[in-house]
Structure formats: structure tokens, C-alpha cells
Short mmCIF file of C-alpha atoms and ligand atoms in Angstrom, two decimals:
data_model
loop_
_atom_site.label_atom_id
_atom_site.label_comp_id
_atom_site.label_asym_id
_atom_site.label_seq_id
_atom_site.Cartn_x
_atom_site.Cartn_y
_atom_site.Cartn_z
CA MET A 445 81.73 45.52 121.17
CA ASN A 446 83.17 44.07 117.83
CA ASP A 447 81.94 45.66 114.20
CA LEU A 448 79.75 42.78 113.27
CA ALA A 449 77.78 42.60 116.24
CA THR A 450 77.55 47.22 116.30
CA PHE A 451 76.64 46.67 113.01
CA GLU A 452 73.44 44.05 113.95
CA LEU A 453 72.83 46.51 117.17
CA GLY A 454 72.15 49.36 114.85
CA GLN A 455 70.30 47.14 112.06
CA ALA A 456 68.10 46.60 115.17
CA ILE A 457 67.52 49.95 116.11
CA PHE A 458 67.11 51.16 112.91
CA ASN A 459 64.22 48.45 112.56
CA SER A 460 62.53 49.10 115.77
CA GLN A 461 59.26 50.55 116.50
CA TRP A 462 60.38 53.11 119.63
CA LEU A 463 57.51 53.76 122.05
CA ALA A 464 55.70 56.79 124.48
CA ALA A 465 58.22 57.07 127.34
CA GLY A 466 57.51 54.29 130.25
CA ALA A 467 56.24 52.22 127.94
CA PRO A 468 56.35 48.32 129.06
CA ARG A 469 59.49 46.85 127.72
CA ALA A 470 60.66 49.22 125.84
CA GLU A 471 64.21 47.99 126.25
CA ARG A 472 65.40 51.71 125.62
CA ARG A 473 63.69 52.06 122.86
CA ASP A 474 61.24 54.92 124.29
CA GLY A 475 60.42 58.78 124.12
CA LEU A 476 59.25 59.01 121.09
CA GLY A 477 57.35 62.08 120.23
CA PRO A 478 55.46 63.65 121.49
CA VAL A 479 54.91 64.82 118.15
CA PHE A 480 56.98 63.20 114.87
CA ASN A 481 56.56 61.62 111.40
CA ALA A 482 57.43 57.84 112.19
CA ALA A 483 58.14 55.27 114.82
CA SER A 484 61.19 53.99 113.14
CA CYS A 485 63.43 54.26 110.98
CA ASP A 486 62.77 52.03 108.62
CA SER A 487 59.61 52.84 108.16
CA CYS A 488 60.33 55.51 106.08
CA HIS A 489 63.76 54.32 104.41
CA ASN A 490 62.77 50.94 104.39
CA ASN A 491 66.01 48.47 103.90
CA GLY A 492 67.52 51.44 103.09
CA ALA A 493 65.67 52.20 100.18
CA ARG A 494 64.01 56.48 99.36
CA ALA A 495 60.37 56.42 99.90
CA THR A 496 57.91 55.24 97.88
CA ALA A 497 56.46 57.74 94.88
CA PRO A 498 53.29 60.10 95.80
CA SER A 499 51.03 58.51 93.96
CA ASP A 500 48.77 60.64 91.59
CA ASP A 501 46.06 61.42 93.39
CA GLY A 502 48.18 63.20 96.21
CA ARG A 503 48.58 60.20 98.38
CA LEU A 504 52.02 60.81 100.25
CA PRO A 505 54.33 57.91 101.48
CA ILE A 506 55.20 58.10 105.19
CA GLY A 507 58.87 58.43 103.95
CA PHE A 508 58.01 62.05 102.56
CA VAL A 509 58.92 65.18 105.42
CA MET A 510 57.42 68.33 105.42
CA GLN A 511 59.97 70.54 106.28
CA LEU A 512 60.08 74.30 107.39
CA GLY A 513 61.62 77.25 106.94
CA MET A 514 61.53 80.79 107.77
CA ALA A 515 62.72 83.45 105.18
CA ASN A 516 65.12 86.20 106.03
CA GLY A 517 65.83 83.65 109.43
CA GLY A 518 63.70 84.01 112.29
CA ALA A 519 62.08 80.93 114.93
CA ILE A 520 60.01 78.31 113.17
CA PRO A 521 56.63 77.93 115.41
CA LEU A 522 56.30 74.40 114.10
CA GLY A 523 60.12 73.55 114.45
CA ASP A 524 62.45 72.14 111.82
CA VAL A 525 59.74 69.61 110.29
CA LEU A 526 56.29 69.41 110.59
CA ASN A 527 55.11 66.50 113.00
CA PRO A 528 51.70 64.79 110.89
CA ALA A 529 51.30 62.48 113.94
CA ALA A 530 51.72 62.43 118.43
CA ILE A 531 51.38 59.83 120.79
CA GLU A 532 48.07 59.32 123.28
CA GLY A 533 47.04 62.35 125.15
CA TYR A 534 49.43 64.83 122.43
CA SER A 535 47.95 66.50 119.38
CA ALA A 536 50.02 66.29 115.95
CA GLU A 537 50.97 69.44 114.56
CA GLY A 538 48.41 69.46 111.08
CA HIS A 539 49.16 67.57 108.00
CA ILE A 540 49.98 67.98 104.02
CA VAL A 541 47.00 68.26 101.46
CA LEU A 542 48.99 67.31 98.08
CA SER A 543 48.02 68.05 94.31
CA TYR A 544 49.21 67.83 91.40
CA ARG A 545 48.65 70.02 88.05
CA VAL A 546 49.44 67.71 85.02
CA ARG A 547 50.63 69.12 81.70
CA ASP A 548 52.43 67.87 78.84
CA VAL A 549 56.09 68.88 77.22
CA ARG A 550 56.34 68.34 73.60
CA TYR A 551 59.68 67.41 72.21
CA PRO A 552 60.99 69.18 68.74
CA ASP A 553 60.21 66.25 66.73
CA GLY A 554 56.90 66.19 68.68
CA SER A 555 56.62 63.51 71.19
CA GLN A 556 55.20 64.55 74.05
CA VAL A 557 55.54 63.70 77.78
CA GLU A 558 52.96 64.43 80.61
CA VAL A 559 54.88 65.55 84.01
CA ARG A 560 52.78 66.65 87.15
CA GLU A 561 54.03 69.64 89.40
CA PRO A 562 52.82 69.37 92.97
CA HIS A 563 51.11 72.25 94.69
CA TYR A 564 50.76 71.52 98.56
CA GLN A 565 48.29 73.08 101.78
CA LEU A 566 49.02 72.81 105.39
CA HIS A 567 46.10 71.30 107.63
CA GLY A 568 45.71 71.78 111.30
CA PRO A 569 45.07 74.38 114.08
CA ARG A 570 48.72 75.40 114.43
CA VAL A 571 49.68 75.90 111.03
CA SER A 572 46.85 78.20 110.48
CA ALA A 573 48.97 80.02 112.47
CA LEU A 574 52.16 80.34 110.43
CA PRO A 575 53.77 83.24 108.84
CA ALA A 576 53.51 83.70 104.86
CA ARG A 577 56.83 83.93 104.83
CA THR A 578 57.26 80.53 105.88
CA LEU A 579 59.45 78.20 104.11
CA LEU A 580 57.60 74.64 102.80
CA LYS A 581 60.28 72.48 102.38
CA PRO A 582 58.50 69.25 100.64
CA ARG A 583 61.48 66.19 100.54
CA MET A 584 61.81 62.22 99.81
CA ALA A 585 63.63 60.15 102.67
CA SER A 586 67.08 59.53 100.60
CA PRO A 587 68.09 55.94 99.56
CA LEU A 588 70.88 55.24 102.39
CA PHE A 589 73.16 53.08 100.38
CA GLY A 590 76.56 54.54 99.43
CA THR A 591 76.74 56.96 102.05
CA GLY A 592 79.66 55.27 103.94
CA LEU A 593 81.69 55.73 100.75
CA LEU A 594 80.42 59.14 99.61
CA ASP A 595 81.83 60.29 103.27
CA ALA A 596 85.48 58.85 102.25
CA VAL A 597 85.24 60.95 99.09
CA PRO A 598 88.04 63.35 99.70
CA ALA A 599 86.80 67.22 99.62
CA SER A 600 89.18 68.00 97.03
CA ALA A 601 87.71 66.13 95.04
CA PHE A 602 84.36 68.44 94.73
CA GLY A 603 86.34 71.55 95.32
CA SER A 604 85.58 72.90 98.53
CA ASP A 605 84.89 76.82 97.12
CA GLN A 606 81.55 75.56 97.37
CA ALA A 607 81.08 76.47 100.82
CA SER A 608 77.72 73.84 100.99
CA PRO A 609 77.33 72.74 104.81
CA GLY A 610 78.36 69.42 103.75
CA ARG A 611 77.55 66.32 101.30
CA PHE A 612 74.38 64.35 102.64
CA GLY A 613 70.78 65.10 102.02
CA TRP A 614 69.00 67.23 98.98
CA GLN A 615 70.47 69.98 99.65
CA ALA A 616 74.13 68.57 101.01
CA GLY A 617 73.20 70.47 104.12
CA THR A 618 74.49 67.56 106.44
CA ARG A 619 77.70 66.99 107.01
CA SER A 620 78.23 63.48 107.92
CA VAL A 621 76.19 60.22 108.72
CA ARG A 622 76.07 60.59 112.03
CA ASP A 623 74.69 64.46 112.65
CA GLN A 624 71.71 62.45 109.62
CA THR A 625 70.78 59.92 111.83
CA ALA A 626 70.70 62.30 115.30
CA LYS A 627 68.99 65.27 113.15
CA ALA A 628 66.60 62.23 112.33
CA PHE A 629 65.82 60.60 115.59
CA SER A 630 65.41 63.95 116.81
CA ARG A 631 63.15 65.90 114.03
CA GLU A 632 61.46 62.81 112.18
CA MET A 633 60.95 60.36 115.95
CA GLY A 634 61.23 62.74 118.18
CA LEU A 635 64.22 60.99 120.40
CA HIS A 636 66.58 63.53 121.39
CA SER A 637 70.37 62.52 122.18
CA THR A 638 73.84 63.78 122.77
CA GLU A 639 73.72 65.74 119.08
CA TYR A 640 70.65 67.03 119.38
CA PRO A 641 69.23 67.48 123.18
CA LEU A 642 65.70 68.85 122.07
CA ASP A 643 62.72 67.51 120.07
CA ASP A 644 61.28 69.07 117.45
CA CYS A 645 58.62 71.21 119.44
CA GLY A 646 59.28 74.70 117.81
CA ASP A 647 57.45 76.88 120.72
CA ASP A 648 55.01 74.27 122.10
CA ALA A 649 55.43 74.22 125.64
CA THR A 650 53.28 71.07 126.47
CA CYS A 651 55.27 69.47 123.53
CA ALA A 652 58.32 70.38 124.99
CA ALA A 653 57.62 69.73 128.92
CA ALA A 654 56.01 65.67 127.97
CA PRO A 655 58.15 62.91 130.24
CA GLU A 656 61.22 61.94 128.21
CA GLY A 657 61.77 58.40 127.58
CA GLY A 658 65.73 58.05 128.88
CA GLU A 659 68.76 61.27 129.18
CA PRO A 660 69.63 61.54 126.58
CA GLU A 661 66.37 59.10 124.66
CA VAL A 662 68.96 57.97 122.17
CA SER A 663 72.44 56.50 123.96
CA GLU A 664 75.81 57.05 122.89
CA ASP A 665 76.16 53.36 122.19
CA PHE A 666 72.38 52.98 119.86
CA LEU A 667 73.74 56.11 118.09
CA HIS A 668 76.88 54.76 117.05
CA ALA A 669 75.25 51.54 116.09
CA VAL A 670 72.71 52.96 113.01
CA THR A 671 75.45 55.10 112.28
CA LEU A 672 77.87 52.25 111.42
CA PHE A 673 74.80 49.77 110.28
CA GLN A 674 74.07 52.98 107.66
CA SER A 675 77.53 53.51 106.38
CA LEU A 676 78.42 49.15 105.66
CA LEU A 677 74.67 49.40 103.42
CA ALA A 678 76.25 48.31 100.20
CA VAL A 679 75.42 49.57 97.02
CA PRO A 680 73.31 47.41 94.86
CA LYS A 681 75.50 46.86 91.83
CA ALA A 682 74.47 47.93 88.46
CA GLU A 683 73.45 45.43 85.39
CA PRO A 684 75.31 46.39 82.16
CA LEU A 685 74.03 46.44 78.58
CA ASP A 686 76.08 44.33 76.12
CA ALA A 687 79.02 45.90 75.80
CA GLU A 688 78.40 48.34 72.57
CA SER A 689 75.03 49.94 74.67
CA GLU A 690 77.69 50.08 77.31
CA ALA A 691 79.62 52.08 75.24
CA GLN A 692 76.78 54.53 73.32
CA GLY A 693 75.15 55.39 76.92
CA ALA A 694 77.89 56.21 78.39
CA SER A 695 79.38 58.69 75.40
CA LEU A 696 75.06 60.37 74.95
CA PHE A 697 75.63 60.47 78.95
CA ALA A 698 78.46 62.58 78.31
CA ARG A 699 78.11 64.12 75.19
CA THR A 700 74.51 65.45 76.62
CA GLY A 701 76.38 67.43 79.25
CA CYS A 702 74.66 64.74 81.77
CA ALA A 703 78.56 63.63 83.07
CA ASN A 704 79.04 67.35 84.03
CA CYS A 705 76.77 66.92 87.04
CA HIS A 706 76.51 63.21 87.52
CA ALA A 707 80.23 62.53 87.75
CA PRO A 708 80.72 59.11 86.48
CA SER A 709 83.46 58.83 88.41
CA LEU A 710 84.54 60.28 91.92
CA PRO A 711 88.39 59.15 93.68
CA VAL A 712 87.92 57.87 97.40
CA GLU A 713 90.50 57.43 99.85
CA GLY A 714 90.90 54.74 103.24
CA ILE A 715 89.13 51.71 101.83
CA ASP A 716 90.63 49.14 100.75
CA GLY A 717 90.64 47.42 97.43
CA LEU A 718 88.71 50.52 95.91
CA SER A 719 90.16 53.83 94.71
CA ARG A 720 87.18 55.48 92.51
CA ILE A 721 82.98 54.50 92.63
CA ALA A 722 80.43 55.35 89.56
CA ALA A 723 78.11 57.09 92.17
CA TYR A 724 77.06 59.96 89.01
CA THR A 725 77.67 62.91 91.48
CA ASP A 726 79.80 65.97 91.59
CA LEU A 727 78.36 66.07 95.52
CA ARG A 728 78.25 69.92 94.27
CA ARG A 729 75.28 72.36 94.52
CA HIS A 730 73.59 73.29 91.38
CA ASP A 731 70.70 75.52 90.63
CA LEU A 732 67.62 73.46 88.73
CA GLY A 733 65.20 76.57 88.25
CA ASP A 734 62.80 78.16 89.61
CA GLY A 735 60.30 74.94 88.65
CA LEU A 736 62.26 72.48 91.30
CA ALA A 737 62.93 75.89 93.55
CA ASP A 738 61.22 75.47 97.11
CA ARG A 739 58.80 78.07 97.78
CA ARG A 740 57.06 80.02 100.80
CA MET A 741 53.80 79.67 101.56
CA ASP A 742 52.64 82.08 99.83
CA GLY A 743 53.99 80.47 96.71
CA THR A 744 57.26 83.33 96.15
CA VAL A 745 60.06 80.90 95.07
CA VAL A 746 62.83 81.21 96.83
CA ASP A 747 66.48 80.36 95.58
CA SER A 748 67.14 76.86 95.86
CA LEU A 749 70.57 74.98 95.60
CA TRP A 750 70.47 71.00 95.17
CA ARG A 751 73.08 68.33 95.05
CA THR A 752 73.28 66.36 92.00
CA ALA A 753 71.64 63.04 92.89
CA PRO A 754 73.17 60.29 92.80
CA LEU A 755 71.91 57.78 89.85
CA TRP A 756 73.69 54.63 91.24
CA GLY A 757 70.97 51.96 92.20
CA ILE A 758 68.53 53.29 89.96
CA ALA A 759 68.82 49.66 88.05
CA HIS A 760 67.36 47.84 91.36
CA LEU A 761 63.97 50.85 91.72
CA PRO A 762 60.69 48.87 91.93
CA ARG A 763 59.48 48.21 88.51
CA GLY A 764 55.91 48.62 87.65
CA GLY A 765 54.55 51.37 90.24
CA HIS A 766 55.52 54.60 89.66
CA PHE A 767 58.95 55.61 90.76
CA GLY A 768 59.03 58.68 93.04
CA LEU A 769 62.28 61.00 91.39
CA LEU A 770 63.81 64.17 92.29
CA HIS A 771 63.27 65.76 95.82
CA ASP A 772 59.62 65.69 96.24
CA GLY A 773 58.73 62.71 94.70
CA ARG A 774 57.56 64.73 91.93
CA ALA A 775 59.26 62.43 88.55
CA ARG A 776 57.76 59.41 87.85
CA SER A 777 60.27 58.29 85.57
CA VAL A 778 63.94 59.08 84.92
CA GLU A 779 62.37 60.82 81.61
CA GLU A 780 59.85 63.20 83.71
CA ALA A 781 62.83 64.09 86.05
CA ILE A 782 65.73 65.33 83.32
CA LEU A 783 62.37 67.77 81.76
CA TRP A 784 62.54 69.21 85.45
CA HIS A 785 65.72 69.92 84.75
CA ALA A 786 66.55 73.99 84.07
CA GLY A 787 68.52 76.42 85.46
CA GLU A 788 72.55 75.41 85.30
CA ALA A 789 71.09 71.76 83.84
CA ASP A 790 69.06 73.78 81.01
CA ALA A 791 71.09 73.37 78.57
CA ALA A 792 71.68 69.54 78.93
CA ARG A 793 67.80 69.15 78.77
CA ALA A 794 67.48 70.66 75.83
CA THR A 795 70.17 69.37 74.24
CA PHE A 796 68.85 65.68 75.69
CA MET A 797 65.09 67.37 74.13
CA ALA A 798 66.69 67.52 70.38
CA LEU A 799 68.29 63.65 69.95
CA PRO A 800 66.10 61.73 68.43
CA LYS A 801 63.88 59.16 69.88
CA ALA A 802 65.76 56.37 69.24
CA GLN A 803 69.16 58.09 71.06
CA ARG A 804 66.82 59.45 73.94
CA LYS A 805 65.61 55.18 74.43
CA ARG A 806 69.14 54.44 74.64
CA LEU A 807 70.32 56.96 76.52
CA LEU A 808 67.15 56.19 79.50
CA ASP A 809 68.02 52.83 79.29
CA TRP A 810 71.31 53.28 80.18
CA ILE A 811 70.52 55.16 83.25
CA LEU A 812 67.70 52.62 84.16
CA ARG A 813 70.72 49.95 84.46
CA ARG A 814 73.10 51.88 86.52
C1 HEC B 1473 59.62 60.19 108.62
C2 HEC B 1473 60.41 60.23 107.47
C3 HEC B 1473 61.86 59.75 108.21
C4 HEC B 1473 62.20 59.22 109.03
C5 HEC B 1473 61.42 58.47 110.71
C6 HEC B 1473 64.00 58.91 109.39
N1 HEC B 1473 63.96 59.67 107.66
FE1 HEC B 1473 65.83 59.75 106.84
N2 HEC B 1473 65.07 61.26 105.67
C7 HEC B 1473 63.90 61.21 105.44
C8 HEC B 1473 64.37 62.43 104.54
C9 HEC B 1473 62.88 63.33 104.31
C10 HEC B 1473 65.07 62.66 104.32
C11 HEC B 1473 65.98 63.99 103.35
C12 HEC B 1473 66.26 64.33 104.18
C13 HEC B 1473 66.62 65.99 103.43
O1 HEC B 1473 67.58 65.88 102.65
O2 HEC B 1473 66.74 67.25 104.19
C14 HEC B 1473 66.35 62.08 105.00
C15 HEC B 1473 67.63 61.50 104.73
C16 HEC B 1473 68.15 60.86 106.11
C17 HEC B 1473 69.50 60.17 105.19
C18 HEC B 1473 70.68 61.17 103.81
C19 HEC B 1473 70.91 60.31 102.91
C20 HEC B 1473 72.00 60.69 101.88
O3 HEC B 1473 72.71 60.51 101.58
O4 HEC B 1473 71.70 62.11 101.76
C21 HEC B 1473 70.19 59.39 106.03
C22 HEC B 1473 71.98 59.24 106.18
C23 HEC B 1473 69.02 59.43 107.33
N3 HEC B 1473 67.67 60.13 106.48
C24 HEC B 1473 68.94 58.34 107.96
C25 HEC B 1473 67.96 58.35 109.05
C26 HEC B 1473 67.72 57.45 110.05
C27 HEC B 1473 69.58 56.33 109.94
C28 HEC B 1473 66.73 56.94 111.01
C29 HEC B 1473 66.74 56.57 111.67
C30 HEC B 1473 67.05 57.08 113.22
C31 HEC B 1473 65.98 57.97 109.56
N4 HEC B 1473 66.89 58.72 108.50
C32 HEC B 1473 64.34 58.50 109.93
C33 HEC B 1473 63.16 60.76 106.14
C34 HEC B 1473 63.08 59.99 107.13
C1 HEC B 1474 73.78 71.18 86.02
C2 HEC B 1474 74.16 70.01 86.79
C3 HEC B 1474 72.74 68.97 86.32
C4 HEC B 1474 73.66 68.24 84.65
C5 HEC B 1474 73.72 68.79 83.92
C6 HEC B 1474 72.48 66.97 85.22
N1 HEC B 1474 71.72 66.94 86.53
FE1 HEC B 1474 70.52 65.50 86.58
N2 HEC B 1474 70.48 66.29 88.80
C7 HEC B 1474 70.71 66.93 89.26
C8 HEC B 1474 70.35 67.67 90.38
C9 HEC B 1474 71.12 68.62 91.09
C10 HEC B 1474 69.56 66.63 90.62
C11 HEC B 1474 68.98 66.82 92.15
C12 HEC B 1474 67.74 67.68 92.02
C13 HEC B 1474 66.16 67.54 92.67
O1 HEC B 1474 66.06 66.57 93.15
O2 HEC B 1474 65.34 68.39 92.98
C14 HEC B 1474 69.39 66.04 89.89
C15 HEC B 1474 68.46 64.89 89.46
C16 HEC B 1474 68.26 64.18 88.73
C17 HEC B 1474 68.26 62.48 88.72
C18 HEC B 1474 66.71 61.94 89.66
C19 HEC B 1474 67.45 61.26 90.52
C20 HEC B 1474 67.36 61.13 91.77
O3 HEC B 1474 67.64 60.08 92.49
O4 HEC B 1474 65.84 61.59 92.49
C21 HEC B 1474 68.32 62.29 87.33
C22 HEC B 1474 67.27 61.17 86.66
C23 HEC B 1474 68.94 63.34 86.86
N3 HEC B 1474 69.43 64.04 87.19
C24 HEC B 1474 69.62 62.71 85.35
C25 HEC B 1474 69.53 63.76 84.86
C26 HEC B 1474 70.39 63.48 83.17
C27 HEC B 1474 70.09 61.92 82.70
C28 HEC B 1474 70.36 64.46 82.49
C29 HEC B 1474 71.43 64.66 81.44
C30 HEC B 1474 70.38 64.58 80.27
C31 HEC B 1474 70.78 65.40 83.72
N4 HEC B 1474 70.36 64.29 84.90
C32 HEC B 1474 71.88 66.52 84.17
C33 HEC B 1474 71.98 67.91 88.32
C34 HEC B 1474 72.27 68.10 87.19
#
């Protein structure tokens, strides 16, 4: 199969709603669940975009996933993610109730901005049996464009000293687009492949014994095609301002310290006609303080490192409605996202807050055109 045909197959699989094992006319797209989050990649990453924002009254988008962890290691009874949906005849693992606590952040010049802090409760019979040390890791479906370019950044450009397991995901926990794809099929959709041969059943034997939609459910040609499709998703173009505003914005971005992490330029290798990209990330992980850190079910904060989120593509976020920025979608604007920066980014946030209002606006306008 040539690359174009593979790309088109990948796009078709990305958009396909998978069916329960044995469903008629499934065309090798069966085996969903038995427990799952969504039936297609596109339900969470619509046309490659990030999940839509959670609403102020706590309604969660389908692209929001509650990953689970266990402090000090140990098996997680529900598997790696909470699965709030199930095929007929099986029970969902539970559901999430989100509420926001809202407060005002005051600038040195007296102006105020409202931010919202999320609180999660899990409900359902199996959830109530989870140990209190279970970690809750709320995650928004990330934007997918540009993954092929980020893959082409040589490791030497961001240093191999940081011992991060990979470069994809909010915590750079995944080494390749292929790995993330296979993981998503298994964890978020209940579809196993040769890379991840098990569904995300945890210790539930009934779930594990559910009929299979093939062996593996996601065939190698499908996995390869979806991986290629995503690697080629183009980054939406920046929308530059006039030359003077561009220069002033870039200078503020550097002076404020944003550019120390959100690197305006990174080298890439092996891509025809391209030697550098403007992804605005260093692909490294940073501690941004307790406010953004994951918590255990009993409320204890756990140390959390986050990959500097690439800022490219921000110009194309839907206007009018809310943005859902940061790993859990809490920030409704670029400004709110900045105000959550603490820990290693504390100085940058403080410098931003101390800027005269007109300069803050200049910087925000500039970021909104990346
Ligand atoms: C239920 C929602 C959901 C579904 C379905 C889903 N994803 Fe995701 N995806 C996520 C979330 C949440 C993340 C962030 C995970 C993290 O950071 O740990 C993510 C992250 C990714 C990333 C990493 C991007 C980056 O640059 O860091 C890739 C690639 C990806 N998904 C591909 C896929 C593919 C391919 C499918 C279909 C096989 C898929 N996803 C299905 C929610 C979903
Ligand atoms: C120490 C490194 C560091 C510095 C300095 C820093 N950031 Fe960040 N930034 C991050 C990390 C890490 C994240 C992801 C945090 C998360 O999702 O919880 C992030 C996320 C963001 C986001 C949200 C992106 C998204 O896709 O959701 C925006 C916007 C942002 N930063 C802007 C800025 C601006 C503007 C500055 C300067 C005032 C700045 N950052 C300084 C590390 C940094």
C-alpha cells in the first residue's frame, strides 16, 4: 500500500466508531470494550484537536479521561483509566463528578482575574472499593497535530539527562506516536493489539473474559495506518501580527521568562526542507507546583512533572466558547493558564503579573496568534 492509501486508511480508522465483538458488518472494527471511554479516536480528538473545555458547572467533554495510579506502585483494581461506559451486558466502572471552586487572583496593579480549581469525586460501586492512596490523574485529550515533527527533534536538543520516558502526553510519558496509539486503543477503547495485548480491565475477571473481536482486535495494518495518519497531521499556521507587534510580543515572551521553557525554536532532523520548528516547547518536564499537581483520592498532593505544553496551534482554538487549557482543561484563557504557573515557573508568572496592563495584553495577543 502506498503512503497516500495508508494515510487514508488511517484517517478512516481514526474516525470509525468501533463496535462490540461479533457485531454484524463490523469490517474488522469490532471488539470495543467491554468497558471503554469512547468508541472512536475522533470522539476525543475531533479532527486532531484537543478536547473541548469542561463547563463551569462541571460537565465534562468526552475527551476528558480520568487516569488512575497507585502511590508506591501496586496494582490498580480498575486498570489504568476509569471507564465510564460499557457495551451491552457489562457495567461501566463508575463516573466522575467535577465541581469548580472559583477564586480571584489579584495583580499588583489591582486588576483581578477569576480562576477555577477543579475537585473530582468518583462514584460507582467498584469505585468505592478503591484504596485512598489511588492517584487521580485528570487528563484532557491533547491536540495531535505536529506529533511527527516533535518526533523528529533529536534527543540531543532537549538533553537526555532528564530521564523522561518519552516526549508525548502531558507528562512526556510515552516514547512514540505508535506507542500512544496502541495504548489509546487498549485503555480508552478496550481494543487490544500486539503492543498492548490486554483490555483495561484491572482485576475484573468478567471484563477480561468478554468475547474478543479478533486476535488481535486491532490488526497490525490498522495500527500502522493510524500512526502514519497522525504523524502527518499538519500544524495549523500561526497568524502573525504586524512586524512591530511581532517583535514586541516575542521580546516580552523572552523577557518574562516564558521562552526558557516554551522554546521558540527547536531543530528537527530527517524532514525535507525543514530544519527548525516553532513549537514553543523544550520537550522537557517541569514541576509547576502543588496547584497543578495530581492528588490521591484522600487529597494528598503528589510530586508531578509536566512536559512544557507546545503553544503552536493556539491561534486556531475555537473562539467565543471557553478554551480548556492545561492538562485538565481548567484554564479558560491563556491568562488563566499563566496564573496557574508556579514551582519552576513561579518567577515567570510573577514577572508577567508585574507587567503594566498594556504589556500583559500585548503578550497575550501575541500568544493567541501562535
Ligand atoms: C476517551 C478519549 C480518548 C480517546 C478515545 C483517544 N484518546 Fe488520545 N488522548 C486522550 C488523552 C486524555 C490524552 C492525554 C494522555 C496523557 O497525557 O497521558 C491523549 C493523548 C494522545 C496522544 C499524545 C499526543 C501528544 O502530543 O502528546 C496521541 C498521539 C493520541 N492520544 C492518539 C490517539 C489515537 C490514535 C486514538 C484512537 C486509537 C486516541 N488517541 C483515542 C484521550 C483519548
Ligand atoms: C518552567 C517552565 C515554564 C515556564 C517558565 C512557563 N511555562 Fe507555560 N507551561 C509549562 C508547562 C510544564 C505547562 C503544562 C502544564 C500543565 O498542563 O499542567 C505549561 C502550559 C502553558 C500553557 C497552556 C498550554 C496548553 O496547551 O494547555 C500556556 C498558555 C502557557 N504555558 C504559557 C506560558 C507563558 C505565557 C509563560 C510566561 C509568562 C509560561 N508559560 C512560562 C512550563 C512553563
